[in-house]
Amino acid sequence: MPATMMGSKLFVPGSRPELLAKALASEADGISIDLEDAVQESRKGEARAAAHEFLRRLPPNSTGKVLVVRVNGISTPHFEADVEAVAWPGLNLLNLPKTESPKDVQAAAARLGRYETARGIGRPIGILANIESPRGLRRAAEIATADPRVAGLQLGFADLFEPLGIDRKEAAAVRQLQLAVRLAAGEAGIWALDAAFPDIQDPDGFRQEAEAARRLGYRGKSCIHPSQVALANEVFHPSEQEIAHALRLVEASRDAEIKGLGVFIVDGKMIDAPFVRRAEAIVALARRLGLVAPA
């Protein structure tokens, strides 16, 4: 499964490895082993060792999930040991928290490269960079373009909002940041993943925030509880109606190309190249999900 395919990404605390089997059996597109916020300082080494043991023997792409590890921040004493522990062929993405500059990304990329060389890892491990501070937000586009390993940007509200006293459910603030991070990712031609929603007892709030993110072009959303996975998949996986429309549009674009037409009409709407590219992306996603037969 490509690392870009995460309508839902389920966090699993690194200190709770017994939860991994259940997470891998879930409908989540991606699993994120968390060595950072979900792990108490006194258990960092234990969580790191568990992640190492899980990933060291895991063949690439063997679980059907995108495998992510959120390491501790680059300025912490845990970062170097975290990367050494988890940089194995089975890892798809290193989630870099509290990213604030291109140098943070480049430092992480250099460490990944060192272990890939030493361990004979042929497929580069990607970086999912978190935007969760005022400085990181201001430099989001620079972070997104800092290194070819950056596959996506992930928005984080807790570290950004709480120190500033901003209400997590202040919709205007949430939407403004969602758009800013999506545009930064767009400048780099990479995807964006929406933030976790902390209120497990508010599925309607989760859905509303996820739907707003999808309308802004986000690829998926983080989930902190298994109950949120189905909601995220429902929002971010293409519907039958969307797939049918995209298939019609792609087919019409082929006919238009044969006829030498740059603009054409599908379902009463004028269509040109940007609409075709989006339709092609929807069809490709549907194929990866098994919702459309292979071409």
PDB file of C-alpha atoms in Angstrom:
ATOM      1  CA  MET A   1       0.000   0.000   0.000  1.00  0.00           C
ATOM      2  CA  PRO A   2       1.508   3.345  -0.987  1.00  0.00           C
ATOM      3  CA  ALA A   3       2.453   5.669   1.846  1.00  0.00           C
ATOM      4  CA  THR A   4       0.072   8.260   0.437  1.00  0.00           C
ATOM      5  CA  MET A   5      -2.951   6.069   1.111  1.00  0.00           C
ATOM      6  CA  MET A   6      -4.142   6.962   4.576  1.00  0.00           C
ATOM      7  CA  GLY A   7      -7.742   8.029   4.884  1.00  0.00           C
ATOM      8  CA  SER A   8      -7.377   6.916   8.501  1.00  0.00           C
ATOM      9  CA  LYS A   9      -4.208   6.714  10.606  1.00  0.00           C
ATOM     10  CA  LEU A  10      -4.617   5.050  13.994  1.00  0.00           C
ATOM     11  CA  PHE A  11      -2.227   5.877  16.825  1.00  0.00           C
ATOM     12  CA  VAL A  12      -0.902   3.061  19.008  1.00  0.00           C
ATOM     13  CA  PRO A  13       1.152   4.016  22.087  1.00  0.00           C
ATOM     14  CA  GLY A  14       4.619   2.493  21.807  1.00  0.00           C
ATOM     15  CA  SER A  15       4.377   1.463  25.440  1.00  0.00           C
ATOM     16  CA  ARG A  16       1.324  -0.696  24.616  1.00  0.00           C
ATOM     17  CA  PRO A  17       2.671  -3.181  22.030  1.00  0.00           C
ATOM     18  CA  GLU A  18      -0.102  -5.616  22.944  1.00  0.00           C
ATOM     19  CA  LEU A  19      -2.475  -3.292  21.042  1.00  0.00           C
ATOM     20  CA  LEU A  20      -0.601  -3.650  17.761  1.00  0.00           C
ATOM     21  CA  ALA A  21      -2.273  -6.886  16.674  1.00  0.00           C
ATOM     22  CA  LYS A  22      -5.722  -5.374  17.161  1.00  0.00           C
ATOM     23  CA  ALA A  23      -4.714  -2.213  15.284  1.00  0.00           C
ATOM     24  CA  LEU A  24      -3.315  -4.242  12.392  1.00  0.00           C
ATOM     25  CA  ALA A  25      -6.584  -6.180  12.192  1.00  0.00           C
ATOM     26  CA  SER A  26      -8.610  -2.963  12.095  1.00  0.00           C
ATOM     27  CA  GLU A  27      -9.875  -1.097   9.043  1.00  0.00           C
ATOM     28  CA  ALA A  28      -7.328   1.698   9.525  1.00  0.00           C
ATOM     29  CA  ASP A  29      -5.290   2.494   6.422  1.00  0.00           C
ATOM     30  CA  GLY A  30      -2.255   3.378   8.495  1.00  0.00           C
ATOM     31  CA  ILE A  31      -0.885   2.530  11.940  1.00  0.00           C
ATOM     32  CA  SER A  32       1.260   5.055  13.800  1.00  0.00           C
ATOM     33  CA  ILE A  33       3.358   3.740  16.667  1.00  0.00           C
ATOM     34  CA  ASP A  34       3.752   6.697  18.992  1.00  0.00           C
ATOM     35  CA  LEU A  35       7.008   7.104  20.892  1.00  0.00           C
ATOM     36  CA  GLU A  36       6.305  10.742  21.730  1.00  0.00           C
ATOM     37  CA  ASP A  37       3.293  12.249  23.520  1.00  0.00           C
ATOM     38  CA  ALA A  38       1.532   8.973  24.328  1.00  0.00           C
ATOM     39  CA  VAL A  39       4.547   7.619  26.221  1.00  0.00           C
ATOM     40  CA  GLN A  40       5.623   8.762  29.667  1.00  0.00           C
ATOM     41  CA  GLU A  41       9.234   9.879  29.987  1.00  0.00           C
ATOM     42  CA  SER A  42      10.044   6.959  32.274  1.00  0.00           C
ATOM     43  CA  ARG A  43       8.854   4.470  29.612  1.00  0.00           C
ATOM     44  CA  LYS A  44      10.516   5.963  26.514  1.00  0.00           C
ATOM     45  CA  GLY A  45      13.228   3.290  26.393  1.00  0.00           C
ATOM     46  CA  GLU A  46      10.701   0.489  26.842  1.00  0.00           C
ATOM     47  CA  ALA A  47       8.499   1.844  24.032  1.00  0.00           C
ATOM     48  CA  ARG A  48      11.481   2.283  21.739  1.00  0.00           C
ATOM     49  CA  ALA A  49      12.589  -1.293  22.328  1.00  0.00           C
ATOM     50  CA  ALA A  50       9.096  -2.607  21.559  1.00  0.00           C
ATOM     51  CA  ALA A  51       8.932  -0.646  18.283  1.00  0.00           C
ATOM     52  CA  HIS A  52      12.398  -1.914  17.364  1.00  0.00           C
ATOM     53  CA  GLU A  53      11.421  -5.513  18.014  1.00  0.00           C
ATOM     54  CA  PHE A  54       8.257  -5.178  15.935  1.00  0.00           C
ATOM     55  CA  LEU A  55       9.868  -3.486  12.925  1.00  0.00           C
ATOM     56  CA  ARG A  56      13.255  -5.214  12.787  1.00  0.00           C
ATOM     57  CA  ARG A  57      11.908  -8.493  11.389  1.00  0.00           C
ATOM     58  CA  LEU A  58       8.990  -7.068   9.423  1.00  0.00           C
ATOM     59  CA  PRO A  59       9.215  -7.426   5.626  1.00  0.00           C
ATOM     60  CA  PRO A  60       8.293  -4.330   3.569  1.00  0.00           C
ATOM     61  CA  ASN A  61       4.578  -3.866   2.849  1.00  0.00           C
ATOM     62  CA  SER A  62       3.683  -7.128   4.569  1.00  0.00           C
ATOM     63  CA  THR A  63       0.831  -5.865   6.758  1.00  0.00           C
ATOM     64  CA  GLY A  64      -1.389  -4.155   4.175  1.00  0.00           C
ATOM     65  CA  LYS A  65      -1.064  -0.976   6.240  1.00  0.00           C
ATOM     66  CA  VAL A  66       1.025   2.150   5.962  1.00  0.00           C
ATOM     67  CA  LEU A  67       3.389   1.861   8.943  1.00  0.00           C
ATOM     68  CA  VAL A  68       4.378   5.086  10.656  1.00  0.00           C
ATOM     69  CA  VAL A  69       6.394   5.821  13.775  1.00  0.00           C
ATOM     70  CA  ARG A  70       6.135   9.155  15.545  1.00  0.00           C
ATOM     71  CA  VAL A  71       9.546   9.611  17.115  1.00  0.00           C
ATOM     72  CA  ASN A  72      10.459  12.140  19.748  1.00  0.00           C
ATOM     73  CA  GLY A  73      11.407  15.603  18.531  1.00  0.00           C
ATOM     74  CA  ILE A  74      14.782  16.334  17.041  1.00  0.00           C
ATOM     75  CA  SER A  75      15.752  18.550  19.987  1.00  0.00           C
ATOM     76  CA  THR A  76      15.067  15.819  22.566  1.00  0.00           C
ATOM     77  CA  PRO A  77      17.623  13.350  23.928  1.00  0.00           C
ATOM     78  CA  HIS A  78      15.551  10.489  22.495  1.00  0.00           C
ATOM     79  CA  PHE A  79      15.622  11.384  18.807  1.00  0.00           C
ATOM     80  CA  GLU A  80      18.836   9.657  17.735  1.00  0.00           C
ATOM     81  CA  ALA A  81      18.009   6.433  19.548  1.00  0.00           C
ATOM     82  CA  ASP A  82      14.442   6.477  18.201  1.00  0.00           C
ATOM     83  CA  VAL A  83      15.549   6.721  14.569  1.00  0.00           C
ATOM     84  CA  GLU A  84      18.169   4.010  15.032  1.00  0.00           C
ATOM     85  CA  ALA A  85      15.537   1.734  16.563  1.00  0.00           C
ATOM     86  CA  VAL A  86      12.844   2.107  13.889  1.00  0.00           C
ATOM     87  CA  ALA A  87      14.675   2.648  10.581  1.00  0.00           C
ATOM     88  CA  TRP A  88      13.991  -0.783   9.052  1.00  0.00           C
ATOM     89  CA  PRO A  89      12.535  -1.894   5.691  1.00  0.00           C
ATOM     90  CA  GLY A  90       9.024  -2.316   7.141  1.00  0.00           C
ATOM     91  CA  LEU A  91       8.747   1.377   8.063  1.00  0.00           C
ATOM     92  CA  ASN A  92       6.973   3.568   5.508  1.00  0.00           C
ATOM     93  CA  LEU A  93       7.033   6.960   7.224  1.00  0.00           C
ATOM     94  CA  LEU A  94       8.967   8.601  10.030  1.00  0.00           C
ATOM     95  CA  ASN A  95       6.608  11.095  11.688  1.00  0.00           C
ATOM     96  CA  LEU A  96       8.698  14.081  12.783  1.00  0.00           C
ATOM     97  CA  PRO A  97       6.924  16.057  15.525  1.00  0.00           C
ATOM     98  CA  LYS A  98       7.200  19.781  16.201  1.00  0.00           C
ATOM     99  CA  THR A  99       9.015  20.449  12.942  1.00  0.00           C
ATOM    100  CA  GLU A 100      10.012  24.101  12.824  1.00  0.00           C
ATOM    101  CA  SER A 101      12.559  24.494  10.036  1.00  0.00           C
ATOM    102  CA  PRO A 102      13.980  22.872   6.906  1.00  0.00           C
ATOM    103  CA  LYS A 103      17.063  22.004   8.962  1.00  0.00           C
ATOM    104  CA  ASP A 104      14.944  19.751  11.179  1.00  0.00           C
ATOM    105  CA  VAL A 105      13.787  17.817   8.126  1.00  0.00           C
ATOM    106  CA  GLN A 106      17.245  17.646   6.600  1.00  0.00           C
ATOM    107  CA  ALA A 107      18.743  16.361   9.834  1.00  0.00           C
ATOM    108  CA  ALA A 108      16.119  13.622  10.055  1.00  0.00           C
ATOM    109  CA  ALA A 109      16.636  12.734   6.392  1.00  0.00           C
ATOM    110  CA  ALA A 110      20.397  12.438   6.898  1.00  0.00           C
ATOM    111  CA  ARG A 111      19.948  10.027   9.784  1.00  0.00           C
ATOM    112  CA  LEU A 112      17.483   7.915   7.838  1.00  0.00           C
ATOM    113  CA  GLY A 113      19.901   7.802   4.917  1.00  0.00           C
ATOM    114  CA  ARG A 114      22.693   6.611   7.167  1.00  0.00           C
ATOM    115  CA  TYR A 115      20.687   3.678   8.490  1.00  0.00           C
ATOM    116  CA  GLU A 116      19.275   2.816   5.071  1.00  0.00           C
ATOM    117  CA  THR A 117      22.820   2.506   3.743  1.00  0.00           C
ATOM    118  CA  ALA A 118      24.018   0.469   6.699  1.00  0.00           C
ATOM    119  CA  ARG A 119      21.017  -1.865   6.620  1.00  0.00           C
ATOM    120  CA  GLY A 120      20.632  -2.232   2.861  1.00  0.00           C
ATOM    121  CA  ILE A 121      17.215  -0.575   2.722  1.00  0.00           C
ATOM    122  CA  GLY A 122      16.500   0.064  -0.940  1.00  0.00           C
ATOM    123  CA  ARG A 123      13.263   2.026  -0.637  1.00  0.00           C
ATOM    124  CA  PRO A 124      13.739   5.413   1.032  1.00  0.00           C
ATOM    125  CA  ILE A 125      11.723   5.904   4.206  1.00  0.00           C
ATOM    126  CA  GLY A 126       9.492   8.957   3.876  1.00  0.00           C
ATOM    127  CA  ILE A 127       8.997  11.780   6.343  1.00  0.00           C
ATOM    128  CA  LEU A 128       5.642  12.997   7.605  1.00  0.00           C
ATOM    129  CA  ALA A 129       6.391  16.429   9.096  1.00  0.00           C
ATOM    130  CA  ASN A 130       4.143  17.789  11.833  1.00  0.00           C
ATOM    131  CA  ILE A 131       3.117  21.439  11.745  1.00  0.00           C
ATOM    132  CA  GLU A 132       2.205  22.231  15.346  1.00  0.00           C
ATOM    133  CA  SER A 133       3.828  25.513  16.394  1.00  0.00           C
ATOM    134  CA  PRO A 134       3.576  29.150  15.244  1.00  0.00           C
ATOM    135  CA  ARG A 135       7.103  28.973  13.826  1.00  0.00           C
ATOM    136  CA  GLY A 136       6.405  25.698  12.056  1.00  0.00           C
ATOM    137  CA  LEU A 137       3.217  27.142  10.581  1.00  0.00           C
ATOM    138  CA  ARG A 138       5.055  30.219   9.326  1.00  0.00           C
ATOM    139  CA  ARG A 139       7.684  28.029   7.645  1.00  0.00           C
ATOM    140  CA  ALA A 140       5.382  25.204   6.539  1.00  0.00           C
ATOM    141  CA  ALA A 141       6.077  25.575   2.818  1.00  0.00           C
ATOM    142  CA  GLU A 142       9.845  25.588   3.446  1.00  0.00           C
ATOM    143  CA  ILE A 143       9.465  22.455   5.548  1.00  0.00           C
ATOM    144  CA  ALA A 144       7.387  20.786   2.832  1.00  0.00           C
ATOM    145  CA  THR A 145      10.063  21.459   0.203  1.00  0.00           C
ATOM    146  CA  ALA A 146      13.088  20.799   2.434  1.00  0.00           C
ATOM    147  CA  ASP A 147      13.864  17.286   1.206  1.00  0.00           C
ATOM    148  CA  PRO A 148      12.472  14.770  -1.318  1.00  0.00           C
ATOM    149  CA  ARG A 149      11.695  12.421   1.561  1.00  0.00           C
ATOM    150  CA  VAL A 150       8.892  14.682   2.796  1.00  0.00           C
ATOM    151  CA  ALA A 151       5.757  12.806   1.716  1.00  0.00           C
ATOM    152  CA  GLY A 152       3.233  14.886   3.620  1.00  0.00           C
ATOM    153  CA  LEU A 153       2.467  17.489   6.267  1.00  0.00           C
ATOM    154  CA  GLN A 154       0.402  16.622   9.317  1.00  0.00           C
ATOM    155  CA  LEU A 155      -1.495  19.288  11.208  1.00  0.00           C
ATOM    156  CA  GLY A 156      -1.426  19.243  15.017  1.00  0.00           C
ATOM    157  CA  PHE A 157      -3.629  21.492  17.115  1.00  0.00           C
ATOM    158  CA  ALA A 158      -2.850  20.584  20.732  1.00  0.00           C
ATOM    159  CA  ASP A 159       0.734  21.872  20.778  1.00  0.00           C
ATOM    160  CA  LEU A 160      -0.240  24.842  18.642  1.00  0.00           C
ATOM    161  CA  PHE A 161      -3.443  25.949  20.358  1.00  0.00           C
ATOM    162  CA  GLU A 162      -3.051  25.086  24.030  1.00  0.00           C
ATOM    163  CA  PRO A 163      -0.031  27.328  24.837  1.00  0.00           C
ATOM    164  CA  LEU A 164      -1.800  30.233  23.131  1.00  0.00           C
ATOM    165  CA  GLY A 165      -5.125  29.699  24.877  1.00  0.00           C
ATOM    166  CA  ILE A 166      -6.989  29.062  21.601  1.00  0.00           C
ATOM    167  CA  ASP A 167     -10.119  26.931  21.973  1.00  0.00           C
ATOM    168  CA  ARG A 168      -9.646  23.612  20.120  1.00  0.00           C
ATOM    169  CA  LYS A 169     -13.221  23.817  18.842  1.00  0.00           C
ATOM    170  CA  GLU A 170     -12.961  27.384  17.553  1.00  0.00           C
ATOM    171  CA  ALA A 171     -14.013  26.515  14.003  1.00  0.00           C
ATOM    172  CA  ALA A 172     -12.672  29.693  12.385  1.00  0.00           C
ATOM    173  CA  ALA A 173      -9.182  29.084  13.764  1.00  0.00           C
ATOM    174  CA  VAL A 174      -9.274  25.405  12.829  1.00  0.00           C
ATOM    175  CA  ARG A 175     -10.333  26.123   9.240  1.00  0.00           C
ATOM    176  CA  GLN A 176      -7.726  28.846   8.791  1.00  0.00           C
ATOM    177  CA  LEU A 177      -4.916  26.527   9.847  1.00  0.00           C
ATOM    178  CA  GLN A 178      -6.257  23.639   7.786  1.00  0.00           C
ATOM    179  CA  LEU A 179      -6.155  25.825   4.692  1.00  0.00           C
ATOM    180  CA  ALA A 180      -2.709  27.247   5.455  1.00  0.00           C
ATOM    181  CA  VAL A 181      -1.130  23.807   5.881  1.00  0.00           C
ATOM    182  CA  ARG A 182      -2.916  22.400   2.842  1.00  0.00           C
ATOM    183  CA  LEU A 183      -1.607  25.241   0.683  1.00  0.00           C
ATOM    184  CA  ALA A 184       1.913  24.723   2.022  1.00  0.00           C
ATOM    185  CA  ALA A 185       1.702  21.034   1.132  1.00  0.00           C
ATOM    186  CA  GLY A 186       0.302  21.965  -2.269  1.00  0.00           C
ATOM    187  CA  GLU A 187       3.301  24.188  -2.986  1.00  0.00           C
ATOM    188  CA  ALA A 188       5.514  21.123  -2.588  1.00  0.00           C
ATOM    189  CA  GLY A 189       3.149  18.825  -4.485  1.00  0.00           C
ATOM    190  CA  ILE A 190       2.683  16.594  -1.439  1.00  0.00           C
ATOM    191  CA  TRP A 191      -0.375  15.567   0.593  1.00  0.00           C
ATOM    192  CA  ALA A 192      -1.710  16.800   3.918  1.00  0.00           C
ATOM    193  CA  LEU A 193      -3.119  14.789   6.823  1.00  0.00           C
ATOM    194  CA  ASP A 194      -5.576  16.376   9.238  1.00  0.00           C
ATOM    195  CA  ALA A 195      -5.070  16.550  12.986  1.00  0.00           C
ATOM    196  CA  ALA A 196      -6.325  14.173  15.636  1.00  0.00           C
ATOM    197  CA  PHE A 197      -9.650  15.014  17.273  1.00  0.00           C
ATOM    198  CA  PRO A 198      -9.322  14.549  21.046  1.00  0.00           C
ATOM    199  CA  ASP A 199     -12.982  14.261  22.068  1.00  0.00           C
ATOM    200  CA  ILE A 200     -13.724  10.562  21.596  1.00  0.00           C
ATOM    201  CA  GLN A 201     -17.304  11.081  22.803  1.00  0.00           C
ATOM    202  CA  ASP A 202     -18.078  13.578  20.020  1.00  0.00           C
ATOM    203  CA  PRO A 203     -18.308  11.627  16.746  1.00  0.00           C
ATOM    204  CA  ASP A 204     -20.317  14.421  15.122  1.00  0.00           C
ATOM    205  CA  GLY A 205     -17.534  16.886  15.877  1.00  0.00           C
ATOM    206  CA  PHE A 206     -14.970  14.473  14.429  1.00  0.00           C
ATOM    207  CA  ARG A 207     -17.025  14.036  11.276  1.00  0.00           C
ATOM    208  CA  GLN A 208     -17.593  17.773  10.798  1.00  0.00           C
ATOM    209  CA  GLU A 209     -13.896  18.540  11.154  1.00  0.00           C
ATOM    210  CA  ALA A 210     -12.959  15.664   8.838  1.00  0.00           C
ATOM    211  CA  GLU A 211     -15.467  16.748   6.202  1.00  0.00           C
ATOM    212  CA  ALA A 212     -14.130  20.301   6.316  1.00  0.00           C
ATOM    213  CA  ALA A 213     -10.611  18.958   5.870  1.00  0.00           C
ATOM    214  CA  ARG A 214     -11.618  16.817   2.927  1.00  0.00           C
ATOM    215  CA  ARG A 215     -13.248  19.792   1.228  1.00  0.00           C
ATOM    216  CA  LEU A 216      -9.861  21.501   1.553  1.00  0.00           C
ATOM    217  CA  GLY A 217      -8.127  18.601  -0.140  1.00  0.00           C
ATOM    218  CA  TYR A 218      -6.747  16.715   2.857  1.00  0.00           C
ATOM    219  CA  ARG A 219      -5.913  13.068   2.252  1.00  0.00           C
ATOM    220  CA  GLY A 220      -7.006  11.718   5.641  1.00  0.00           C
ATOM    221  CA  LYS A 221      -7.168  12.192   9.398  1.00  0.00           C
ATOM    222  CA  SER A 222      -5.382  10.894  12.471  1.00  0.00           C
ATOM    223  CA  CYS A 223      -7.407   8.756  14.879  1.00  0.00           C
ATOM    224  CA  ILE A 224      -6.636   8.393  18.564  1.00  0.00           C
ATOM    225  CA  HIS A 225      -9.279   5.723  19.174  1.00  0.00           C
ATOM    226  CA  PRO A 226     -10.449   2.755  17.065  1.00  0.00           C
ATOM    227  CA  SER A 227     -14.024   4.143  17.085  1.00  0.00           C
ATOM    228  CA  GLN A 228     -12.829   7.050  14.906  1.00  0.00           C
ATOM    229  CA  VAL A 229     -11.423   4.853  12.133  1.00  0.00           C
ATOM    230  CA  ALA A 230     -14.748   4.069  10.450  1.00  0.00           C
ATOM    231  CA  LEU A 231     -15.699   7.753  10.502  1.00  0.00           C
ATOM    232  CA  ALA A 232     -12.423   8.774   8.869  1.00  0.00           C
ATOM    233  CA  ASN A 233     -12.712   6.083   6.208  1.00  0.00           C
ATOM    234  CA  GLU A 234     -16.273   7.094   5.433  1.00  0.00           C
ATOM    235  CA  VAL A 235     -15.254  10.709   4.945  1.00  0.00           C
ATOM    236  CA  PHE A 236     -11.967  10.269   3.079  1.00  0.00           C
ATOM    237  CA  HIS A 237     -12.577   7.138   1.001  1.00  0.00           C
ATOM    238  CA  PRO A 238     -14.287   8.054  -2.271  1.00  0.00           C
ATOM    239  CA  SER A 239     -18.016   7.326  -2.474  1.00  0.00           C
ATOM    240  CA  GLU A 240     -19.635   5.298  -5.246  1.00  0.00           C
ATOM    241  CA  GLN A 241     -21.054   8.509  -6.700  1.00  0.00           C
ATOM    242  CA  GLU A 242     -17.644  10.212  -6.713  1.00  0.00           C
ATOM    243  CA  ILE A 243     -15.992   7.210  -8.321  1.00  0.00           C
ATOM    244  CA  ALA A 244     -18.667   6.951 -11.016  1.00  0.00           C
ATOM    245  CA  HIS A 245     -18.359  10.662 -11.818  1.00  0.00           C
ATOM    246  CA  ALA A 246     -14.555  10.443 -11.931  1.00  0.00           C
ATOM    247  CA  LEU A 247     -14.669   7.437 -14.255  1.00  0.00           C
ATOM    248  CA  ARG A 248     -17.035   9.295 -16.600  1.00  0.00           C
ATOM    249  CA  LEU A 249     -14.775  12.318 -16.555  1.00  0.00           C
ATOM    250  CA  VAL A 250     -11.607  10.317 -17.264  1.00  0.00           C
ATOM    251  CA  GLU A 251     -13.300   8.503 -20.138  1.00  0.00           C
ATOM    252  CA  ALA A 252     -14.594  11.799 -21.541  1.00  0.00           C
ATOM    253  CA  SER A 253     -11.125  13.299 -21.335  1.00  0.00           C
ATOM    254  CA  ARG A 254      -9.766  10.490 -23.493  1.00  0.00           C
ATOM    255  CA  ASP A 255     -12.425  11.137 -26.122  1.00  0.00           C
ATOM    256  CA  ALA A 256     -11.713  14.871 -25.932  1.00  0.00           C
ATOM    257  CA  GLU A 257      -8.000  14.279 -26.441  1.00  0.00           C
ATOM    258  CA  ILE A 258      -8.688  12.234 -29.554  1.00  0.00           C
ATOM    259  CA  LYS A 259     -10.867  15.066 -30.862  1.00  0.00           C
ATOM    260  CA  GLY A 260      -8.294  17.699 -29.970  1.00  0.00           C
ATOM    261  CA  LEU A 261     -10.515  19.419 -27.386  1.00  0.00           C
ATOM    262  CA  GLY A 262      -8.963  21.149 -24.399  1.00  0.00           C
ATOM    263  CA  VAL A 263     -12.320  21.863 -22.762  1.00  0.00           C
ATOM    264  CA  PHE A 264     -15.390  19.614 -22.706  1.00  0.00           C
ATOM    265  CA  ILE A 265     -18.601  19.036 -20.742  1.00  0.00           C
ATOM    266  CA  VAL A 266     -19.408  16.222 -18.287  1.00  0.00           C
ATOM    267  CA  ASP A 267     -22.647  16.120 -16.288  1.00  0.00           C
ATOM    268  CA  GLY A 268     -23.415  19.682 -17.332  1.00  0.00           C
ATOM    269  CA  LYS A 269     -20.102  21.117 -16.113  1.00  0.00           C
ATOM    270  CA  MET A 270     -17.238  22.587 -18.111  1.00  0.00           C
ATOM    271  CA  ILE A 271     -14.127  20.432 -17.631  1.00  0.00           C
ATOM    272  CA  ASP A 272     -10.465  21.151 -18.312  1.00  0.00           C
ATOM    273  CA  ALA A 273      -7.064  19.829 -17.184  1.00  0.00           C
ATOM    274  CA  PRO A 274      -7.227  20.506 -13.394  1.00  0.00           C
ATOM    275  CA  PHE A 275     -10.559  18.659 -13.123  1.00  0.00           C
ATOM    276  CA  VAL A 276      -9.129  15.736 -15.103  1.00  0.00           C
ATOM    277  CA  ARG A 277      -6.127  15.450 -12.798  1.00  0.00           C
ATOM    278  CA  ARG A 278      -8.384  15.351  -9.750  1.00  0.00           C
ATOM    279  CA  ALA A 279     -10.613  12.711 -11.345  1.00  0.00           C
ATOM    280  CA  GLU A 280      -7.578  10.594 -12.206  1.00  0.00           C
ATOM    281  CA  ALA A 281      -6.425  10.820  -8.575  1.00  0.00           C
ATOM    282  CA  ILE A 282      -9.849   9.655  -7.344  1.00  0.00           C
ATOM    283  CA  VAL A 283      -9.832   6.699  -9.725  1.00  0.00           C
ATOM    284  CA  ALA A 284      -6.281   5.764  -8.716  1.00  0.00           C
ATOM    285  CA  LEU A 285      -7.244   5.915  -5.047  1.00  0.00           C
ATOM    286  CA  ALA A 286     -10.354   3.806  -5.655  1.00  0.00           C
ATOM    287  CA  ARG A 287      -8.224   1.187  -7.402  1.00  0.00           C
ATOM    288  CA  ARG A 288      -5.780   1.042  -4.492  1.00  0.00           C
ATOM    289  CA  LEU A 289      -8.705   0.516  -2.148  1.00  0.00           C
ATOM    290  CA  GLY A 290     -10.084  -2.253  -4.344  1.00  0.00           C
ATOM    291  CA  LEU A 291     -13.238  -0.230  -5.129  1.00  0.00           C
ATOM    292  CA  VAL A 292     -12.503  -0.270  -8.870  1.00  0.00           C
ATOM    293  CA  ALA A 293     -11.057  -3.105 -10.917  1.00  0.00           C
ATOM    294  CA  PRO A 294      -7.404  -2.659 -11.987  1.00  0.00           C
ATOM    295  CA  ALA A 295      -6.927  -0.931 -15.323  1.00  0.00           C
TER     296      ALA A 295
END
